[in-house]
mmCIF file of N, CA and C in Angstrom:
data_model
loop_
_atom_site.group_PDB
_atom_site.id
_atom_site.type_symbol
_atom_site.label_atom_id
_atom_site.label_comp_id
_atom_site.label_asym_id
_atom_site.label_seq_id
_atom_site.Cartn_x
_atom_site.Cartn_y
_atom_site.Cartn_z
ATOM 1 N N MET A 1 -8.651 -17.547 80.829
ATOM 2 C CA MET A 1 -7.645 -16.947 79.988
ATOM 3 C C MET A 1 -6.271 -17.364 80.495
ATOM 4 N N THR A 2 -5.366 -17.597 79.580
ATOM 5 C CA THR A 2 -4.015 -18.013 79.932
ATOM 6 C C THR A 2 -3.027 -16.925 79.548
ATOM 7 N N HIS A 3 -2.115 -16.651 80.440
ATOM 8 C CA HIS A 3 -1.034 -15.712 80.165
ATOM 9 C C HIS A 3 0.254 -16.511 80.018
ATOM 10 N N ILE A 4 1.062 -16.135 79.045
ATOM 11 C CA ILE A 4 2.345 -16.787 78.833
ATOM 12 C C ILE A 4 3.435 -15.906 79.429
ATOM 13 N N CYS A 5 4.252 -16.501 80.264
ATOM 14 C CA CYS A 5 5.360 -15.786 80.901
ATOM 15 C C CYS A 5 6.659 -16.422 80.422
ATOM 16 N N LEU A 6 7.603 -15.612 79.979
ATOM 17 C CA LEU A 6 8.892 -16.118 79.525
ATOM 18 C C LEU A 6 9.907 -15.971 80.649
ATOM 19 N N ASN A 7 10.436 -17.097 81.110
ATOM 20 C CA ASN A 7 11.443 -17.102 82.167
ATOM 21 C C ASN A 7 12.779 -17.516 81.576
ATOM 22 N N PRO A 8 13.843 -16.839 81.955
ATOM 23 C CA PRO A 8 15.157 -17.211 81.423
ATOM 24 C C PRO A 8 15.638 -18.545 81.992
ATOM 25 N N LYS A 9 16.234 -19.378 81.128
ATOM 26 C CA LYS A 9 16.815 -20.643 81.570
ATOM 27 C C LYS A 9 18.186 -20.404 82.196
ATOM 28 N N THR A 10 18.879 -19.400 81.670
ATOM 29 C CA THR A 10 20.216 -19.070 82.169
ATOM 30 C C THR A 10 20.244 -17.605 82.575
ATOM 31 N N GLY A 11 21.342 -17.178 83.139
ATOM 32 C CA GLY A 11 21.464 -15.784 83.568
ATOM 33 C C GLY A 11 21.603 -14.813 82.406
ATOM 34 N N ARG A 12 22.269 -15.236 81.341
ATOM 35 C CA ARG A 12 22.539 -14.354 80.210
ATOM 36 C C ARG A 12 21.621 -14.718 79.048
ATOM 37 N N LEU A 13 20.924 -13.735 78.498
ATOM 38 C CA LEU A 13 20.013 -13.978 77.381
ATOM 39 C C LEU A 13 20.589 -13.417 76.088
ATOM 40 N N SER A 14 20.765 -14.293 75.106
ATOM 41 C CA SER A 14 21.188 -13.822 73.791
ATOM 42 C C SER A 14 20.327 -14.431 72.684
ATOM 43 N N ARG A 15 19.558 -15.480 73.022
ATOM 44 C CA ARG A 15 18.699 -16.141 72.037
ATOM 45 C C ARG A 15 17.354 -16.482 72.668
ATOM 46 N N MET A 16 16.356 -16.630 71.805
ATOM 47 C CA MET A 16 15.027 -17.010 72.282
ATOM 48 C C MET A 16 15.025 -18.422 72.868
ATOM 49 N N THR A 17 15.953 -19.263 72.412
ATOM 50 C CA THR A 17 16.007 -20.633 72.926
ATOM 51 C C THR A 17 16.434 -20.680 74.387
ATOM 52 N N GLU A 18 16.916 -19.570 74.904
ATOM 53 C CA GLU A 18 17.333 -19.511 76.308
ATOM 54 C C GLU A 18 16.188 -19.078 77.220
ATOM 55 N N LEU A 19 14.977 -19.021 76.661
ATOM 56 C CA LEU A 19 13.794 -18.681 77.452
ATOM 57 C C LEU A 19 12.884 -19.896 77.576
ATOM 58 N N ARG A 20 12.246 -20.028 78.705
ATOM 59 C CA ARG A 20 11.291 -21.101 78.960
ATOM 60 C C ARG A 20 9.905 -20.477 79.085
ATOM 61 N N ALA A 21 8.958 -20.945 78.274
ATOM 62 C CA ALA A 21 7.592 -20.421 78.317
ATOM 63 C C ALA A 21 6.800 -21.155 79.398
ATOM 64 N N ILE A 22 6.143 -20.396 80.251
ATOM 65 C CA ILE A 22 5.303 -20.955 81.308
ATOM 66 C C ILE A 22 3.920 -20.339 81.163
ATOM 67 N N SER A 23 2.892 -21.195 81.173
ATOM 68 C CA SER A 23 1.527 -20.669 81.067
ATOM 69 C C SER A 23 0.957 -20.471 82.465
ATOM 70 N N LEU A 24 0.345 -19.316 82.675
ATOM 71 C CA LEU A 24 -0.259 -18.973 83.960
ATOM 72 C C LEU A 24 -1.768 -18.961 83.783
ATOM 73 N N ARG A 25 -2.458 -19.826 84.524
ATOM 74 C CA ARG A 25 -3.914 -19.936 84.415
ATOM 75 C C ARG A 25 -4.552 -19.645 85.761
ATOM 76 N N ASN A 26 -5.828 -19.250 85.714
ATOM 77 C CA ASN A 26 -6.509 -18.999 86.981
ATOM 78 C C ASN A 26 -6.978 -20.320 87.601
ATOM 79 N N VAL A 27 -7.327 -20.283 88.876
ATOM 80 C CA VAL A 27 -7.682 -21.481 89.634
ATOM 81 C C VAL A 27 -8.939 -22.148 89.079
ATOM 82 N N GLY A 28 -9.934 -21.367 88.690
ATOM 83 C CA GLY A 28 -11.170 -21.927 88.145
ATOM 84 C C GLY A 28 -10.912 -22.787 86.922
ATOM 85 N N TYR A 29 -10.056 -22.301 86.047
ATOM 86 C CA TYR A 29 -9.706 -23.051 84.837
ATOM 87 C C TYR A 29 -9.062 -24.382 85.210
ATOM 88 N N LYS A 30 -8.154 -24.347 86.173
ATOM 89 C CA LYS A 30 -7.463 -25.566 86.580
ATOM 90 C C LYS A 30 -8.431 -26.592 87.163
ATOM 91 N N ILE A 31 -9.381 -26.136 87.972
ATOM 92 C CA ILE A 31 -10.346 -27.049 88.591
ATOM 93 C C ILE A 31 -11.243 -27.675 87.530
ATOM 94 N N ILE A 32 -11.781 -26.851 86.637
ATOM 95 C CA ILE A 32 -12.679 -27.358 85.592
ATOM 96 C C ILE A 32 -11.946 -28.333 84.675
ATOM 97 N N SER A 33 -10.727 -28.000 84.275
ATOM 98 C CA SER A 33 -9.990 -28.894 83.382
ATOM 99 C C SER A 33 -9.663 -30.212 84.072
ATOM 100 N N LYS A 34 -9.373 -30.183 85.363
ATOM 101 C CA LYS A 34 -9.090 -31.416 86.113
ATOM 102 C C LYS A 34 -10.334 -32.305 86.179
ATOM 103 N N VAL A 35 -11.494 -31.704 86.453
ATOM 104 C CA VAL A 35 -12.749 -32.465 86.519
ATOM 105 C C VAL A 35 -13.057 -33.090 85.158
ATOM 106 N N LEU A 36 -12.911 -32.310 84.082
ATOM 107 C CA LEU A 36 -13.175 -32.837 82.737
ATOM 108 C C LEU A 36 -12.230 -33.985 82.396
ATOM 109 N N CYS A 37 -10.972 -33.830 82.737
ATOM 110 C CA CYS A 37 -9.992 -34.888 82.454
ATOM 111 C C CYS A 37 -10.335 -36.173 83.189
ATOM 112 N N GLN A 38 -10.723 -36.055 84.453
ATOM 113 C CA GLN A 38 -11.079 -37.242 85.233
ATOM 114 C C GLN A 38 -12.302 -37.942 84.637
ATOM 115 N N ARG A 39 -13.271 -37.175 84.179
ATOM 116 C CA ARG A 39 -14.478 -37.770 83.589
ATOM 117 C C ARG A 39 -14.183 -38.417 82.235
ATOM 118 N N LEU A 40 -13.321 -37.784 81.452
ATOM 119 C CA LEU A 40 -12.992 -38.342 80.136
ATOM 120 C C LEU A 40 -12.134 -39.597 80.241
ATOM 121 N N LYS A 41 -11.344 -39.726 81.310
ATOM 122 C CA LYS A 41 -10.497 -40.906 81.486
ATOM 123 C C LYS A 41 -11.312 -42.192 81.460
ATOM 124 N N VAL A 42 -12.520 -42.134 81.992
ATOM 125 C CA VAL A 42 -13.392 -43.306 82.032
ATOM 126 C C VAL A 42 -13.837 -43.691 80.622
ATOM 127 N N LEU A 43 -14.061 -42.702 79.768
ATOM 128 C CA LEU A 43 -14.562 -42.957 78.414
ATOM 129 C C LEU A 43 -13.468 -43.306 77.413
ATOM 130 N N LEU A 44 -12.250 -42.881 77.668
ATOM 131 C CA LEU A 44 -11.187 -43.025 76.672
ATOM 132 C C LEU A 44 -10.980 -44.446 76.156
ATOM 133 N N PRO A 45 -10.987 -45.470 77.000
ATOM 134 C CA PRO A 45 -10.780 -46.818 76.446
ATOM 135 C C PRO A 45 -11.823 -47.211 75.398
ATOM 136 N N ARG A 46 -13.045 -46.708 75.511
ATOM 137 C CA ARG A 46 -14.085 -47.019 74.518
ATOM 138 C C ARG A 46 -13.957 -46.159 73.269
ATOM 139 N N LEU A 47 -13.369 -44.979 73.395
ATOM 140 C CA LEU A 47 -13.324 -44.027 72.285
ATOM 141 C C LEU A 47 -12.060 -44.133 71.444
ATOM 142 N N ILE A 48 -10.956 -44.507 72.053
ATOM 143 C CA ILE A 48 -9.668 -44.487 71.360
ATOM 144 C C ILE A 48 -9.261 -45.904 70.982
ATOM 145 N N SER A 49 -8.901 -46.071 69.728
ATOM 146 C CA SER A 49 -8.484 -47.371 69.210
ATOM 147 C C SER A 49 -7.213 -47.853 69.902
ATOM 148 N N GLU A 50 -7.046 -49.173 69.952
ATOM 149 C CA GLU A 50 -5.831 -49.745 70.529
ATOM 150 C C GLU A 50 -4.604 -49.396 69.693
ATOM 151 N N THR A 51 -4.811 -49.058 68.421
ATOM 152 C CA THR A 51 -3.685 -48.713 67.557
ATOM 153 C C THR A 51 -3.233 -47.271 67.726
ATOM 154 N N GLN A 52 -4.017 -46.468 68.432
ATOM 155 C CA GLN A 52 -3.630 -45.073 68.706
ATOM 156 C C GLN A 52 -2.538 -45.097 69.762
ATOM 157 N N SER A 53 -1.369 -44.576 69.423
ATOM 158 C CA SER A 53 -0.269 -44.670 70.382
ATOM 159 C C SER A 53 0.145 -43.333 70.968
ATOM 160 N N ALA A 54 -0.169 -42.242 70.330
ATOM 161 C CA ALA A 54 0.253 -40.939 70.850
ATOM 162 C C ALA A 54 -0.822 -40.348 71.745
ATOM 163 N N PHE A 55 -0.400 -39.596 72.727
ATOM 164 C CA PHE A 55 -1.289 -38.830 73.606
ATOM 165 C C PHE A 55 -2.214 -39.704 74.445
ATOM 166 N N VAL A 56 -1.809 -40.942 74.700
ATOM 167 C CA VAL A 56 -2.569 -41.847 75.559
ATOM 168 C C VAL A 56 -1.621 -42.341 76.650
ATOM 169 N N PRO A 57 -2.018 -42.215 77.919
ATOM 170 C CA PRO A 57 -1.137 -42.680 78.999
ATOM 171 C C PRO A 57 -0.773 -44.153 78.830
ATOM 172 N N GLY A 58 0.492 -44.454 79.010
ATOM 173 C CA GLY A 58 0.962 -45.832 78.893
ATOM 174 C C GLY A 58 1.326 -46.252 77.482
ATOM 175 N N ARG A 59 1.137 -45.382 76.509
ATOM 176 C CA ARG A 59 1.488 -45.687 75.122
ATOM 177 C C ARG A 59 2.473 -44.639 74.625
ATOM 178 N N LEU A 60 3.345 -45.061 73.723
ATOM 179 C CA LEU A 60 4.360 -44.153 73.191
ATOM 180 C C LEU A 60 4.247 -44.068 71.678
ATOM 181 N N ILE A 61 4.409 -42.869 71.132
ATOM 182 C CA ILE A 61 4.366 -42.699 69.679
ATOM 183 C C ILE A 61 5.545 -43.419 69.027
ATOM 184 N N SER A 62 6.625 -43.588 69.773
ATOM 185 C CA SER A 62 7.797 -44.272 69.224
ATOM 186 C C SER A 62 7.510 -45.749 68.941
ATOM 187 N N ASP A 63 6.489 -46.327 69.577
ATOM 188 C CA ASP A 63 6.120 -47.717 69.286
ATOM 189 C C ASP A 63 5.776 -47.883 67.809
ATOM 190 N N ASN A 64 5.015 -46.954 67.249
ATOM 191 C CA ASN A 64 4.648 -47.039 65.832
ATOM 192 C C ASN A 64 5.863 -46.880 64.932
ATOM 193 N N ILE A 65 6.795 -46.038 65.335
ATOM 194 C CA ILE A 65 8.015 -45.852 64.548
ATOM 195 C C ILE A 65 8.804 -47.153 64.508
ATOM 196 N N LEU A 66 8.921 -47.814 65.655
ATOM 197 C CA LEU A 66 9.647 -49.086 65.707
ATOM 198 C C LEU A 66 8.957 -50.158 64.863
ATOM 199 N N ILE A 67 7.643 -50.213 64.914
ATOM 200 C CA ILE A 67 6.898 -51.190 64.104
ATOM 201 C C ILE A 67 7.133 -50.929 62.619
ATOM 202 N N ALA A 68 7.084 -49.659 62.210
ATOM 203 C CA ALA A 68 7.315 -49.310 60.801
ATOM 204 C C ALA A 68 8.726 -49.699 60.373
ATOM 205 N N GLN A 69 9.715 -49.429 61.219
ATOM 206 C CA GLN A 69 11.095 -49.797 60.886
ATOM 207 C C GLN A 69 11.238 -51.308 60.732
ATOM 208 N N GLU A 70 10.614 -52.061 61.624
ATOM 209 C CA GLU A 70 10.681 -53.520 61.537
ATOM 210 C C GLU A 70 9.996 -54.028 60.272
ATOM 211 N N MET A 71 8.873 -53.420 59.900
ATOM 212 C CA MET A 71 8.181 -53.823 58.673
ATOM 213 C C MET A 71 9.039 -53.553 57.444
ATOM 214 N N PHE A 72 9.624 -52.359 57.363
ATOM 215 C CA PHE A 72 10.459 -52.025 56.208
ATOM 216 C C PHE A 72 11.683 -52.933 56.143
ATOM 217 N N HIS A 73 12.252 -53.226 57.295
ATOM 218 C CA HIS A 73 13.405 -54.127 57.331
ATOM 219 C C HIS A 73 12.993 -55.514 56.814
ATOM 220 N N GLY A 74 11.830 -55.984 57.258
ATOM 221 C CA GLY A 74 11.337 -57.280 56.792
ATOM 222 C C GLY A 74 11.076 -57.298 55.294
ATOM 223 N N LEU A 75 10.509 -56.212 54.770
ATOM 224 C CA LEU A 75 10.248 -56.134 53.326
ATOM 225 C C LEU A 75 11.547 -56.154 52.527
ATOM 226 N N ARG A 76 12.588 -55.518 53.073
ATOM 227 C CA ARG A 76 13.870 -55.457 52.363
ATOM 228 C C ARG A 76 14.646 -56.770 52.446
ATOM 229 N N THR A 77 14.564 -57.448 53.572
ATOM 230 C CA THR A 77 15.435 -58.604 53.784
ATOM 231 C C THR A 77 14.768 -59.951 53.534
ATOM 232 N N ASN A 78 13.469 -60.042 53.606
ATOM 233 C CA ASN A 78 12.768 -61.310 53.433
ATOM 234 C C ASN A 78 12.578 -61.586 51.940
ATOM 235 N N LYS A 79 13.197 -62.661 51.462
ATOM 236 C CA LYS A 79 13.144 -62.971 50.030
ATOM 237 C C LYS A 79 11.732 -63.313 49.557
ATOM 238 N N SER A 80 10.901 -63.856 50.436
ATOM 239 C CA SER A 80 9.537 -64.216 50.024
ATOM 240 C C SER A 80 8.655 -62.982 49.831
ATOM 241 N N CYS A 81 9.115 -61.819 50.294
ATOM 242 C CA CYS A 81 8.348 -60.569 50.139
ATOM 243 C C CYS A 81 8.694 -59.832 48.854
ATOM 244 N N LYS A 82 9.798 -60.186 48.219
ATOM 245 C CA LYS A 82 10.256 -59.459 47.029
ATOM 246 C C LYS A 82 9.194 -59.477 45.937
ATOM 247 N N GLY A 83 8.785 -58.303 45.493
ATOM 248 C CA GLY A 83 7.837 -58.177 44.395
ATOM 249 C C GLY A 83 6.388 -58.436 44.760
ATOM 250 N N LYS A 84 6.105 -58.785 46.004
ATOM 251 C CA LYS A 84 4.734 -59.099 46.402
ATOM 252 C C LYS A 84 4.089 -58.009 47.247
ATOM 253 N N TYR A 85 4.899 -57.283 47.988
ATOM 254 C CA TYR A 85 4.368 -56.285 48.913
ATOM 255 C C TYR A 85 5.024 -54.939 48.672
ATOM 256 N N MET A 86 4.367 -53.918 49.121
ATOM 257 C CA MET A 86 4.944 -52.583 49.032
ATOM 258 C C MET A 86 4.539 -51.795 50.273
ATOM 259 N N ALA A 87 5.233 -50.705 50.506
ATOM 260 C CA ALA A 87 4.916 -49.830 51.640
ATOM 261 C C ALA A 87 4.627 -48.440 51.094
ATOM 262 N N VAL A 88 3.717 -47.744 51.736
ATOM 263 C CA VAL A 88 3.349 -46.390 51.325
ATOM 264 C C VAL A 88 3.695 -45.444 52.459
ATOM 265 N N LYS A 89 4.420 -44.404 52.133
ATOM 266 C CA LYS A 89 4.767 -43.389 53.128
ATOM 267 C C LYS A 89 3.869 -42.182 52.893
ATOM 268 N N THR A 90 3.220 -41.726 53.935
ATOM 269 C CA THR A 90 2.357 -40.552 53.815
ATOM 270 C C THR A 90 2.870 -39.448 54.718
ATOM 271 N N ASP A 91 2.673 -38.233 54.294
ATOM 272 C CA ASP A 91 3.081 -37.071 55.078
ATOM 273 C C ASP A 91 1.883 -36.603 55.887
ATOM 274 N N MET A 92 1.946 -36.773 57.191
ATOM 275 C CA MET A 92 0.828 -36.406 58.054
ATOM 276 C C MET A 92 1.027 -35.035 58.699
ATOM 277 N N SER A 93 2.005 -34.281 58.220
ATOM 278 C CA SER A 93 2.190 -32.944 58.783
ATOM 279 C C SER A 93 0.959 -32.108 58.473
ATOM 280 N N LYS A 94 0.549 -31.346 59.408
ATOM 281 C CA LYS A 94 -0.634 -30.499 59.315
ATOM 282 C C LYS A 94 -1.908 -31.313 59.127
ATOM 283 N N ALA A 95 -1.893 -32.577 59.541
ATOM 284 C CA ALA A 95 -3.090 -33.416 59.422
ATOM 285 C C ALA A 95 -4.223 -32.837 60.254
ATOM 286 N N TYR A 96 -3.894 -32.223 61.370
ATOM 287 C CA TYR A 96 -4.901 -31.620 62.245
ATOM 288 C C TYR A 96 -5.670 -30.530 61.504
ATOM 289 N N ASP A 97 -4.999 -29.824 60.599
ATOM 290 C CA ASP A 97 -5.648 -28.758 59.834
ATOM 291 C C ASP A 97 -6.648 -29.299 58.815
ATOM 292 N N ARG A 98 -6.546 -30.577 58.503
ATOM 293 C CA ARG A 98 -7.405 -31.165 57.476
ATOM 294 C C ARG A 98 -8.592 -31.940 58.056
ATOM 295 N N VAL A 99 -8.800 -31.855 59.338
ATOM 296 C CA VAL A 99 -9.895 -32.578 59.990
ATOM 297 C C VAL A 99 -11.232 -31.971 59.585
ATOM 298 N N GLU A 100 -12.192 -32.822 59.278
ATOM 299 C CA GLU A 100 -13.549 -32.373 58.968
ATOM 300 C C GLU A 100 -14.294 -32.193 60.286
ATOM 301 N N TRP A 101 -14.362 -30.957 60.775
ATOM 302 C CA TRP A 101 -14.923 -30.693 62.096
ATOM 303 C C TRP A 101 -16.417 -30.991 62.168
ATOM 304 N N ASN A 102 -17.154 -30.834 61.078
ATOM 305 C CA ASN A 102 -18.580 -31.186 61.081
ATOM 306 C C ASN A 102 -18.764 -32.678 61.348
ATOM 307 N N PHE A 103 -17.905 -33.485 60.748
ATOM 308 C CA PHE A 103 -17.962 -34.926 60.968
ATOM 309 C C PHE A 103 -17.643 -35.261 62.428
ATOM 310 N N ILE A 104 -16.615 -34.633 62.983
ATOM 311 C CA ILE A 104 -16.229 -34.885 64.378
ATOM 312 C C ILE A 104 -17.370 -34.510 65.320
ATOM 313 N N GLU A 105 -17.990 -33.359 65.088
ATOM 314 C CA GLU A 105 -19.103 -32.925 65.941
ATOM 315 C C GLU A 105 -20.275 -33.902 65.849
ATOM 316 N N ALA A 106 -20.624 -34.331 64.643
ATOM 317 C CA ALA A 106 -21.727 -35.280 64.467
ATOM 318 C C ALA A 106 -21.407 -36.613 65.151
ATOM 319 N N LEU A 107 -20.182 -37.054 65.026
ATOM 320 C CA LEU A 107 -19.761 -38.301 65.653
ATOM 321 C C LEU A 107 -19.852 -38.212 67.177
ATOM 322 N N MET A 108 -19.401 -37.092 67.740
ATOM 323 C CA MET A 108 -19.451 -36.923 69.193
ATOM 324 C C MET A 108 -20.892 -36.875 69.694
ATOM 325 N N ARG A 109 -21.777 -36.216 68.949
ATOM 326 C CA ARG A 109 -23.193 -36.187 69.342
ATOM 327 C C ARG A 109 -23.782 -37.600 69.320
ATOM 328 N N LYS A 110 -23.421 -38.368 68.292
ATOM 329 C CA LYS A 110 -23.923 -39.738 68.188
ATOM 330 C C LYS A 110 -23.410 -40.605 69.335
ATOM 331 N N MET A 111 -22.222 -40.294 69.834
ATOM 332 C CA MET A 111 -21.647 -41.054 70.947
ATOM 333 C C MET A 111 -22.188 -40.595 72.298
ATOM 334 N N GLY A 112 -23.039 -39.564 72.290
ATOM 335 C CA GLY A 112 -23.676 -39.140 73.532
ATOM 336 C C GLY A 112 -23.103 -37.898 74.177
ATOM 337 N N PHE A 113 -22.155 -37.237 73.516
ATOM 338 C CA PHE A 113 -21.612 -35.995 74.061
ATOM 339 C C PHE A 113 -22.610 -34.870 73.827
ATOM 340 N N ALA A 114 -22.759 -34.016 74.819
ATOM 341 C CA ALA A 114 -23.690 -32.888 74.693
ATOM 342 C C ALA A 114 -23.093 -31.815 73.802
ATOM 343 N N GLU A 115 -23.974 -31.048 73.179
ATOM 344 C CA GLU A 115 -23.534 -29.953 72.311
ATOM 345 C C GLU A 115 -23.019 -28.848 73.163
#
């Protein structure tokens, strides 16, 4: 179980933004999570695509933003692209809420993860 403790960033509190949230966990939780993380590190290169840039050590989500900006710039400025290509912008907000968890569970079982 995790407890959230609010610590003030400054001496005077007038807004919630002046508080820093700190999670307090027990030692057992920390040990188990560390062991799991170390074991998963070995599997991650096989499980995560090279195009996945967020939440992977050594990769930055900003890399994808820069690539998208360069692509849009190329589409706008390159005369040979006029009328031949298009770009689609999608809203991925709340994408996590739309995950098919049955599919994820079946996929993980097929990859050898225990239930």
